[in-house]
mmCIF file of C-alpha atoms in Angstrom:
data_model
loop_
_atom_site.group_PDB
_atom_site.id
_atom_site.type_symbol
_atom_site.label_atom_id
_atom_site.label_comp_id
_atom_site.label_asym_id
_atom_site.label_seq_id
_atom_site.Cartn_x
_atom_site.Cartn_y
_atom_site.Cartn_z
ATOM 1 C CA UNK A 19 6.026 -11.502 -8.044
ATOM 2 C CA UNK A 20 5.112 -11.715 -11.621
ATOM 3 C CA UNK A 21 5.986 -7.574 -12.849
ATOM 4 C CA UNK A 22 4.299 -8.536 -16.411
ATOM 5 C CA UNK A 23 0.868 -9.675 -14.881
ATOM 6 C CA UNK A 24 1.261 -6.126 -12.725
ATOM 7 C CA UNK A 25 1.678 -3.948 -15.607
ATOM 8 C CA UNK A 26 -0.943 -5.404 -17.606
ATOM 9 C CA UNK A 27 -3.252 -5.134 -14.972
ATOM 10 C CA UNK A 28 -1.932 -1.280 -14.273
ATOM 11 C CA UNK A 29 -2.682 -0.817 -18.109
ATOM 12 C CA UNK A 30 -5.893 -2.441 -18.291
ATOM 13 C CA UNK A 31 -6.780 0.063 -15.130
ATOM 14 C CA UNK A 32 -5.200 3.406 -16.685
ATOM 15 C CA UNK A 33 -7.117 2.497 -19.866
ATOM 16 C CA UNK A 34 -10.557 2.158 -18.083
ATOM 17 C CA UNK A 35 -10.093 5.620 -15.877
ATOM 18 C CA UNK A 36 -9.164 7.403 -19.046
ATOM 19 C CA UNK A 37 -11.956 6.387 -20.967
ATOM 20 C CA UNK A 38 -14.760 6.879 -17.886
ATOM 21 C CA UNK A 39 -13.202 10.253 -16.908
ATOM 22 C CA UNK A 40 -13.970 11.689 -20.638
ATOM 23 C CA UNK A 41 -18.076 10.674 -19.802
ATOM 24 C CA UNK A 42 -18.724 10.958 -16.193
ATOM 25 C CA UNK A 43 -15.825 10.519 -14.333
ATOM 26 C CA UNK A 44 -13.585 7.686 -12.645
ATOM 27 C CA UNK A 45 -16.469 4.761 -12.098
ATOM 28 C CA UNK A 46 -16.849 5.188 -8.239
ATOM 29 C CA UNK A 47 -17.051 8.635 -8.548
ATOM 30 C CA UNK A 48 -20.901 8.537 -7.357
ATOM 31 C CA UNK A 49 -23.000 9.231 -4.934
ATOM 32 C CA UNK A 50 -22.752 11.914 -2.052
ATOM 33 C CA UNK A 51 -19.338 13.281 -0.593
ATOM 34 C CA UNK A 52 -18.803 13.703 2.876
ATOM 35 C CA UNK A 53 -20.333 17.149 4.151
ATOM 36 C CA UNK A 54 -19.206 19.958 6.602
ATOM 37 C CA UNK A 55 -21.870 18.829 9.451
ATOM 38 C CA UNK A 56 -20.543 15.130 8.405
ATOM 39 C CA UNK A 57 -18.115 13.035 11.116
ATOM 40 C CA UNK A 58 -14.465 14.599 10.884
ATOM 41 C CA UNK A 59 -12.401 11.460 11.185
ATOM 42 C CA UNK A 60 -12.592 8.039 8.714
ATOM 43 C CA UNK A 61 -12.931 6.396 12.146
ATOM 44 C CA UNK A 62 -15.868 8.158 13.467
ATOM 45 C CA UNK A 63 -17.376 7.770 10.214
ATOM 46 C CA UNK A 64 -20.300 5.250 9.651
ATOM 47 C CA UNK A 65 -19.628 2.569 7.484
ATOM 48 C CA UNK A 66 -23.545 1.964 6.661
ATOM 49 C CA UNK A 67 -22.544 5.643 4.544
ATOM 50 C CA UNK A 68 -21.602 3.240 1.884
ATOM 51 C CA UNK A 69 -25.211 1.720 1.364
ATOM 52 C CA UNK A 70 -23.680 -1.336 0.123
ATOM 53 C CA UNK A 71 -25.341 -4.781 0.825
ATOM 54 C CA UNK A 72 -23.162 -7.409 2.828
ATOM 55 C CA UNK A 73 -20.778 -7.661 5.091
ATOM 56 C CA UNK A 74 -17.895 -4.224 5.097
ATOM 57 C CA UNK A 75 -14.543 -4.206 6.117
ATOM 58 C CA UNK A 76 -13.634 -2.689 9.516
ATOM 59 C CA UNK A 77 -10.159 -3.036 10.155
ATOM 60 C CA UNK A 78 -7.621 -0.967 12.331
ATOM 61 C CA UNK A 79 -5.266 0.542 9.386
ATOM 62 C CA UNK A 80 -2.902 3.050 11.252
ATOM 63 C CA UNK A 81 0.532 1.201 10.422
ATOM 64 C CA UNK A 82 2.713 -1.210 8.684
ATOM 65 C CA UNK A 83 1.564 -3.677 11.446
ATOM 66 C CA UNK A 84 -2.218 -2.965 10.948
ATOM 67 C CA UNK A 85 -1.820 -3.884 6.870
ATOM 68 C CA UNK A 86 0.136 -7.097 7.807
ATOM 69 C CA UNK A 87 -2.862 -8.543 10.572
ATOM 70 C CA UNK A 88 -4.984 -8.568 6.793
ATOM 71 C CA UNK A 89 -1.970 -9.816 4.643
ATOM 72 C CA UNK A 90 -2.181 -13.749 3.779
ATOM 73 C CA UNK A 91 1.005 -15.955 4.672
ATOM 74 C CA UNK A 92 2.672 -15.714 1.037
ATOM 75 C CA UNK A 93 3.026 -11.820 1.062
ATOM 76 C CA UNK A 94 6.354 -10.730 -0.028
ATOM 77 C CA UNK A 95 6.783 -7.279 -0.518
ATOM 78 C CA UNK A 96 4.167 -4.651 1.003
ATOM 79 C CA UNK A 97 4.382 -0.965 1.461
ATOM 80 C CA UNK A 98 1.938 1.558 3.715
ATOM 81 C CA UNK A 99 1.651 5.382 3.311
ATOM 82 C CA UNK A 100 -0.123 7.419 5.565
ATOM 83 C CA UNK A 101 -0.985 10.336 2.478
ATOM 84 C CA UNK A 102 -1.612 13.307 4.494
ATOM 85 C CA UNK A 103 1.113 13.640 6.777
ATOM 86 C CA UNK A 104 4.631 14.782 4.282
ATOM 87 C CA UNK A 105 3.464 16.533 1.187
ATOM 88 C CA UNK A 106 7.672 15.702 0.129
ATOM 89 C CA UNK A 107 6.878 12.030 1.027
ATOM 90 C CA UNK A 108 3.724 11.578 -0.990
ATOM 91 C CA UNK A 109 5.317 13.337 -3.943
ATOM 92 C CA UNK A 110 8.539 10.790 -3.865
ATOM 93 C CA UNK A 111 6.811 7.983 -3.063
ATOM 94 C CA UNK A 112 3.879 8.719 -6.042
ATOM 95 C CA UNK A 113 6.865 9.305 -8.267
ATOM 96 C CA UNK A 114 9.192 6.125 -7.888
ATOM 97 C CA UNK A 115 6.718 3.114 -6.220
ATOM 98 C CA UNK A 116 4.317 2.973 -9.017
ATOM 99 C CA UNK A 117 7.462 2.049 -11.806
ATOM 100 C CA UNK A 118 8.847 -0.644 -9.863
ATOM 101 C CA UNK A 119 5.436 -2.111 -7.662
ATOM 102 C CA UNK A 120 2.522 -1.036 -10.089
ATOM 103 C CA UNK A 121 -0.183 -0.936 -10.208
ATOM 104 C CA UNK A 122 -0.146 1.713 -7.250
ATOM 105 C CA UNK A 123 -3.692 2.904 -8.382
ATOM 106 C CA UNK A 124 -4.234 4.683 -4.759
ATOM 107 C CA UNK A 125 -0.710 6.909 -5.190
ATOM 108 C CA UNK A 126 -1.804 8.151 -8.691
ATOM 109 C CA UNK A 127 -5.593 8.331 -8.778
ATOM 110 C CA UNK A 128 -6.045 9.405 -4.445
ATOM 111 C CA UNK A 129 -8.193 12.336 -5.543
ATOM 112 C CA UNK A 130 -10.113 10.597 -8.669
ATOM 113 C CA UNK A 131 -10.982 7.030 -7.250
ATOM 114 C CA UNK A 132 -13.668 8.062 -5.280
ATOM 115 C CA UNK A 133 -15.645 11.261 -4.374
ATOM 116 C CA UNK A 134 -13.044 11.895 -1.365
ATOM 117 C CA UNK A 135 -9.882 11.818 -1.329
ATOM 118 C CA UNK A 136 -7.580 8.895 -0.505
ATOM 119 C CA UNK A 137 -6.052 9.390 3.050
ATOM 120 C CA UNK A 138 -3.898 6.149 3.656
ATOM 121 C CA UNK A 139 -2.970 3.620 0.825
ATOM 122 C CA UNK A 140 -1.110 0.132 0.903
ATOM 123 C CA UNK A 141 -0.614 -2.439 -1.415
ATOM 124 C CA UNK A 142 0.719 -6.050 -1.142
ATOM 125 C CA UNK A 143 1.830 -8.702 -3.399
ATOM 126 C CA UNK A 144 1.336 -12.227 -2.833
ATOM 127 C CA UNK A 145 0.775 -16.034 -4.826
ATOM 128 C CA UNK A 146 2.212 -14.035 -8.098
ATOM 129 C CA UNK A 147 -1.356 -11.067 -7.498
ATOM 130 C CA UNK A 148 -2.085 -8.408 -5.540
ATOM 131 C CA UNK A 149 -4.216 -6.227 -3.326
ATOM 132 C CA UNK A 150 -4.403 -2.553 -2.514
ATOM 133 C CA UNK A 151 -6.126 -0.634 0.563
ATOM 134 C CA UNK A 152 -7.535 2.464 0.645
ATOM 135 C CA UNK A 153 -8.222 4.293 3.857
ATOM 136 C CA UNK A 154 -11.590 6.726 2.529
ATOM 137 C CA UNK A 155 -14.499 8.322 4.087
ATOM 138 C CA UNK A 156 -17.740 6.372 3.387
ATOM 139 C CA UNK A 157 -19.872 7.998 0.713
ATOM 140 C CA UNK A 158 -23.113 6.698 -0.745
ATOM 141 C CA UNK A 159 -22.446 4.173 -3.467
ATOM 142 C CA UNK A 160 -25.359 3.308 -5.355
ATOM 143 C CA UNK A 161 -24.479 0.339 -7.164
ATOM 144 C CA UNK A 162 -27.270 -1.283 -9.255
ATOM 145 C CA UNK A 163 -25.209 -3.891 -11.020
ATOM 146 C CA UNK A 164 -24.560 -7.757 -10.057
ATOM 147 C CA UNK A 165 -21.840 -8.266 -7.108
ATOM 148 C CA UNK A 166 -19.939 -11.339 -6.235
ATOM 149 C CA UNK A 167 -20.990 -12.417 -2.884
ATOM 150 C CA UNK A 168 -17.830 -14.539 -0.912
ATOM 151 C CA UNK A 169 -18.211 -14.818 2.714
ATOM 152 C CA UNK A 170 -21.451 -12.196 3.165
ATOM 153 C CA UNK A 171 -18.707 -9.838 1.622
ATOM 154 C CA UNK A 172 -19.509 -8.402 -1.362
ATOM 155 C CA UNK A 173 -17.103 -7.891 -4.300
ATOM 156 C CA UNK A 174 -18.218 -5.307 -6.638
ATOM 157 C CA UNK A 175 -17.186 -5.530 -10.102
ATOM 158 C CA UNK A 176 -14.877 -2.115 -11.255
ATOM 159 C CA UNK A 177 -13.012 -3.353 -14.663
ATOM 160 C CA UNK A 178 -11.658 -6.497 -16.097
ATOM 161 C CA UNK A 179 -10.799 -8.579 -12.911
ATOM 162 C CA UNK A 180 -10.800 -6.030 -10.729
ATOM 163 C CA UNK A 181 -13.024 -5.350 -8.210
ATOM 164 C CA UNK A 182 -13.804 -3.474 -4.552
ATOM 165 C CA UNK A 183 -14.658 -4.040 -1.042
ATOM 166 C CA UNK A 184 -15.933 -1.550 0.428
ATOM 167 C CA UNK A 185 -14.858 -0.790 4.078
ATOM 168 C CA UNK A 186 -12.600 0.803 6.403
ATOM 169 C CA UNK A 187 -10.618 0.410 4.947
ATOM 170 C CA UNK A 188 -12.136 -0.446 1.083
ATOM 171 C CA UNK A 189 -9.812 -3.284 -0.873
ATOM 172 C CA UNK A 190 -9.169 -3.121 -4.546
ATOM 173 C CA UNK A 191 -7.404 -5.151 -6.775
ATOM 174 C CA UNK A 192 -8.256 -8.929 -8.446
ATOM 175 C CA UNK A 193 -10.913 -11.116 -7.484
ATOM 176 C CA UNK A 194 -8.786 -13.870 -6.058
ATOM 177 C CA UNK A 195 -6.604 -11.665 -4.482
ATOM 178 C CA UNK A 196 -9.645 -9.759 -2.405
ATOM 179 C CA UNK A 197 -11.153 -13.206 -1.755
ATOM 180 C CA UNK A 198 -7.615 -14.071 -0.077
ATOM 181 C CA UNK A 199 -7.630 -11.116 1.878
ATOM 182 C CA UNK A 200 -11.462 -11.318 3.123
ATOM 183 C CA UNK A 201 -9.901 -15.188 4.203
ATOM 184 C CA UNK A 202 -7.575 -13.208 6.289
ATOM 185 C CA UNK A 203 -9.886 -10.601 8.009
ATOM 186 C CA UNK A 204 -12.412 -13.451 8.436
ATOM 187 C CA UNK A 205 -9.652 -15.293 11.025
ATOM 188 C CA UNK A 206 -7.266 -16.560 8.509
ATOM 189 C CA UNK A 207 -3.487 -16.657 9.358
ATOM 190 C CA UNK A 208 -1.698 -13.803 8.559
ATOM 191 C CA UNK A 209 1.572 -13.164 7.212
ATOM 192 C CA UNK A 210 4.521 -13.756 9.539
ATOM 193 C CA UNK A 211 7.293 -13.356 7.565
ATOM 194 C CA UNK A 212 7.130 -9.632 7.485
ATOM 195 C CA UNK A 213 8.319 -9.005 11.333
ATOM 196 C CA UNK A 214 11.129 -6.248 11.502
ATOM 197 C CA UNK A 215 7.406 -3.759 11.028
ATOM 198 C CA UNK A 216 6.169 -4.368 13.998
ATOM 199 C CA UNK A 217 5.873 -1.369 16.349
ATOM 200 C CA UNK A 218 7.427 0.465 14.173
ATOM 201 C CA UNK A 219 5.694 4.186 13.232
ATOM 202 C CA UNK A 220 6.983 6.234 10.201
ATOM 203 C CA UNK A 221 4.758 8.162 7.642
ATOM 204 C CA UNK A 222 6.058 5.561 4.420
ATOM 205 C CA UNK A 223 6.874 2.177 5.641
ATOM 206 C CA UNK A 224 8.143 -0.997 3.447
ATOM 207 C CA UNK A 225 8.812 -4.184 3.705
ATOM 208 C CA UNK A 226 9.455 -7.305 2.199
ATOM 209 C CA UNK A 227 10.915 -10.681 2.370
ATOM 210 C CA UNK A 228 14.190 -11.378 0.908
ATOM 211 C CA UNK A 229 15.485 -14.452 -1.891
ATOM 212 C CA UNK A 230 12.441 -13.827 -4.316
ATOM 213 C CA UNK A 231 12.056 -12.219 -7.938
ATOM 214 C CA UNK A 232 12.477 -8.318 -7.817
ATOM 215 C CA UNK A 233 13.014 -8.178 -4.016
ATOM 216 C CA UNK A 234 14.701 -4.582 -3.433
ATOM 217 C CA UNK A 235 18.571 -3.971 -3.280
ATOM 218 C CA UNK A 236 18.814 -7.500 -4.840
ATOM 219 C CA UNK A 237 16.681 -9.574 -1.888
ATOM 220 C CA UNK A 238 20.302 -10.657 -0.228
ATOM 221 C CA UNK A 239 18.622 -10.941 3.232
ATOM 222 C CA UNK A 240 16.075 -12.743 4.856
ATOM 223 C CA UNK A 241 13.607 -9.955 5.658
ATOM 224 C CA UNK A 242 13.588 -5.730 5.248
ATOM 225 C CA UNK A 243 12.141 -2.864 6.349
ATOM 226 C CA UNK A 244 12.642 0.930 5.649
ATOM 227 C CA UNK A 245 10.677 3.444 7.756
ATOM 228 C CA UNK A 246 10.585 7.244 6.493
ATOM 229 C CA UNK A 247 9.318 10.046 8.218
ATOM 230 C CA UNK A 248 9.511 14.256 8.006
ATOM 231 C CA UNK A 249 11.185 14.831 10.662
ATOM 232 C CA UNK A 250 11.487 19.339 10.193
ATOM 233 C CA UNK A 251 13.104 20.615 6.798
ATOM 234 C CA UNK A 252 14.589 16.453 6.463
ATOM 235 C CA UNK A 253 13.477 13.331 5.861
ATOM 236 C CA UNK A 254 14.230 11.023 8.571
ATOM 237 C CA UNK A 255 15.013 7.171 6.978
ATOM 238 C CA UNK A 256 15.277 4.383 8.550
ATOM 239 C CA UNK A 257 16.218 0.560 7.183
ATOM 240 C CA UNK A 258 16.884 -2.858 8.068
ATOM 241 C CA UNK A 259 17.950 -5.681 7.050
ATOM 242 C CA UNK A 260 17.943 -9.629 8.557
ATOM 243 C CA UNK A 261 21.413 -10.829 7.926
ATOM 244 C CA UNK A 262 22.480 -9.736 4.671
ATOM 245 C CA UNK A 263 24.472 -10.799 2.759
ATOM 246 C CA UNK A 264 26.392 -11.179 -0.985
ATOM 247 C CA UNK A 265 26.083 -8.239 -3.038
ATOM 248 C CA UNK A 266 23.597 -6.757 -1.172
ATOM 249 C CA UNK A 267 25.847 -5.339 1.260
ATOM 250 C CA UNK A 268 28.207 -3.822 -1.053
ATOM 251 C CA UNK A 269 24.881 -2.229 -2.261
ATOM 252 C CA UNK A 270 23.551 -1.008 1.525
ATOM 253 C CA UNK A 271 27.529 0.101 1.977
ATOM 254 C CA UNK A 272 27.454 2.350 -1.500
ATOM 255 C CA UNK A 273 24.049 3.668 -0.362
ATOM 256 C CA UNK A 274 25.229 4.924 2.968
ATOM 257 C CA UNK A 275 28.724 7.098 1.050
ATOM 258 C CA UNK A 276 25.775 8.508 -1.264
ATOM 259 C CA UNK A 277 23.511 9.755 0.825
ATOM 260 C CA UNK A 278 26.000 10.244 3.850
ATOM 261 C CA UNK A 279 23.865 7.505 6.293
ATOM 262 C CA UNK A 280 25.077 5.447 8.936
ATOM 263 C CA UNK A 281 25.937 1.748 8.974
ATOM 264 C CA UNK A 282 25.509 -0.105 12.639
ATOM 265 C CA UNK A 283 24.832 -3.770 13.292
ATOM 266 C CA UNK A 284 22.806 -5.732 16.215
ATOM 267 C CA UNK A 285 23.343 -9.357 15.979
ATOM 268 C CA UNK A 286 21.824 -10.693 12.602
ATOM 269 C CA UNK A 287 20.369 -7.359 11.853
ATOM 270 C CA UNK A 288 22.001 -4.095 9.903
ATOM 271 C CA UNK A 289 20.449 -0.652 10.547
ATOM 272 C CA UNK A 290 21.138 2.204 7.600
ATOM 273 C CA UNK A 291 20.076 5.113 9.155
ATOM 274 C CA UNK A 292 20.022 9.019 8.261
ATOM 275 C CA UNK A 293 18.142 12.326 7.581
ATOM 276 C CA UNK A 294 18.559 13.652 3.761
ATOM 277 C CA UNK A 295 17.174 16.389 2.203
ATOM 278 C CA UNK A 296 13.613 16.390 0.488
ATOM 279 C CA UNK A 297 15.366 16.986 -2.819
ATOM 280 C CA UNK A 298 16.999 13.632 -2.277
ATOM 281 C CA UNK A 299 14.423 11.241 -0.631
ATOM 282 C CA UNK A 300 13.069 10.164 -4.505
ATOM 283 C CA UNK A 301 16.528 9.246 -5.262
ATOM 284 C CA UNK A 302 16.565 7.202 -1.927
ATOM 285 C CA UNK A 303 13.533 4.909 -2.608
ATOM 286 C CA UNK A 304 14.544 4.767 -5.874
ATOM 287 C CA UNK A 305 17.915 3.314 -4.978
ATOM 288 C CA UNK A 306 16.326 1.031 -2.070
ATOM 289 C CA UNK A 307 13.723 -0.512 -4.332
ATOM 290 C CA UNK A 308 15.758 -1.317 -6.941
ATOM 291 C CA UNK A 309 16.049 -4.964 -7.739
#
C-alpha cells in the first residue's frame, strides 16, 4: 500500500469538496432526491433513477463477502460498514479508519457526497491504489460533461483522477483502480486471499492479508479478519488471525489483558474474542489497525 499516494489523493479530495461546498455544494450534489412515494429500499430502487448513459453497476453488497466477489486478486487490506445499523460503530469507525486507510471519503462526507445519504461504504486497496463503494439510492444525475467509456461502463470525471460509477452500488476512487474493478464485475477473478470473511455477518467487518507494508498489528500472519457488531449496551468483537506469529502475538496477547478479551486457538487459526463498552470500541480499532 503506498500511505503517501493515499493522503495526497485524500487531500486533493478534501480540497475540491471544500472549495465546491462554498458555491453550490459537494459536485454530485444534483439532481432530484429520493421522495416519500419513491421505492423504500436501495434494492427496490431503479437504477435507470441515475439517468446516466452506459452500462451501471448492480452488485449484491450486503457483506464482507459481497465486496470481495468485486475485489481484484492483489487486494490486501479491505474494510465494509453497513452505516445505519450502530450509531457507536459509525462514530468509531469514522473517527480512527480514515487516519490510518484514507482516503475514507464515504465515512466523512456519507451525508454530502450525494443528495442521499450514504447507507453502506467499503473501500479496498490494491496494486499500490484504491477503490471505494458506496451503497446510495439512485437520484437523477444530470451530467453534461465528457465521460470515459471502458467496457459500456461509464467513468465520470469528479476531481483530479478521480472519478464515479454509478450503480448499486456506485464506485469511486482513481481511474485505473475503477477500471480494475469493472474487470472484476465484468467476470474477472476475484480476490482469494481474503477468506477468513466468508459467511461471516457483523455490522464493521475487516480484513486483510498479512506480510505487506502497514498491514494491522504488524501483518505477522497470513490472513485477518475482525467482525464487530452492537450486540445491546456492548460492542460485540470478533478477530482472527491465520497462524500468527513473531511479535504479532505478543501484540494480540497485550490486546486481550487491555480490553479483558479472550484468547482460543483452532488449528492454524487464533480467535480474540469479547464484548467492550462503546466508550472503548475507538480505542479497539485503533489498537487493531495499527501497523
Amino acid at each position: 500500500m503506498n500511505q503517501k499516494e493515499f493522503a495526497k489523493a485524500f487531500a486533493i479530495f478534501v480540497g475540491a469538496v471544500m472549495v465546491l461546498s462554498a458555491f453550490a455544494g459537494f459536485v454530485l450534489r444534483s439532481g432530484d432526491v429520493e421522495t416519500r412515494s419513491g421505492p423504500e429500499s436501495v434494492e427496490t430502487a431503479l437504477l435507470s433513477a441515475f439517468g446516466v448513459r452506459g452500462n451501471l453497476v448492480d452488485m449484491s453488497f450486503s457483506s464482507m463477502q459481497d465486496l470481495l466477489e468485486m475485489c481484484p486478486e492483489s487486494t490486501t487490506f479491505a474494510y465494509w460498514i453497513d452505516l445505519e445499523a450502530s450509531q457507536n460503530i459509525t462514530d468509531a469507525a469514522a473517527s480512527v479508519i480514515p487516519e490510518i486507510y484514507p482516503p475514507a471519503a464515504g465515512l466523512i462526507y456519507r451525508d454530502k457526497m450525494y443528495p442521499t445519504e450514504i447507507r453502506r461504504e467499503a473501500s479496498v486497496f490494491f496494486n499500490d491504489t484504491w477503490a471505494e463503494f458506496h451503497w446510495v439510492m439512485p437520484f437523477s444525475y444530470n451530467y453534461q460533461g465528457l465521460v470515459i467509456p471502458y467496457n459500456d461502463f461509464m467513468i465520470v470525471p469528479a476531481t483530479g483522477d478521480l472519478g464515479r460509477v454509478f450503480g448499486r452500488p456506485t464506485l469511486f476512487g482513481p481511474e485505473g483502480a475503477l477500471k480494475q474493478i469493472i474487470d472484476v464485475i465484468l467476470g474477472g477473478f476475484p480476490t482469494d486471499r481474503l477468506t477468513l470473511a466468508y459467511d461471516e455477518v457483523a455490522d464493521l467487518q475487516i480484513a486483510g492479508v498479512g506480510g505487506v507494508e502497514n498491514a494491522p498489528l504488524g501483518g505477522g500472519y497470513d490472513e485477518f479478519y475482525a467482525g464487530i457488531s452492537q450486540r445491546g449496551n456492548g460492542i460485540y468483537v470478533s478477530c482472527r488471525f491465520m497462524s500468527p506469529y513473531g511479535n504479532t502475538l505478543t501484540r494480540i496477547q497485550t490486546l486481550a489483558t487491555k480490553y479483558k478479551m479472550s484468547i482460543s486457538r483452532d488449528g492454524s487459526i487464533l480467535r480474540l474474542d469479547g464484548t467492550v463498552p462503546p466508550e472503548e470500541l475507538k480505542g479497539v480499532i485503533a489498537d487493531l489497525l495499527a501497523p
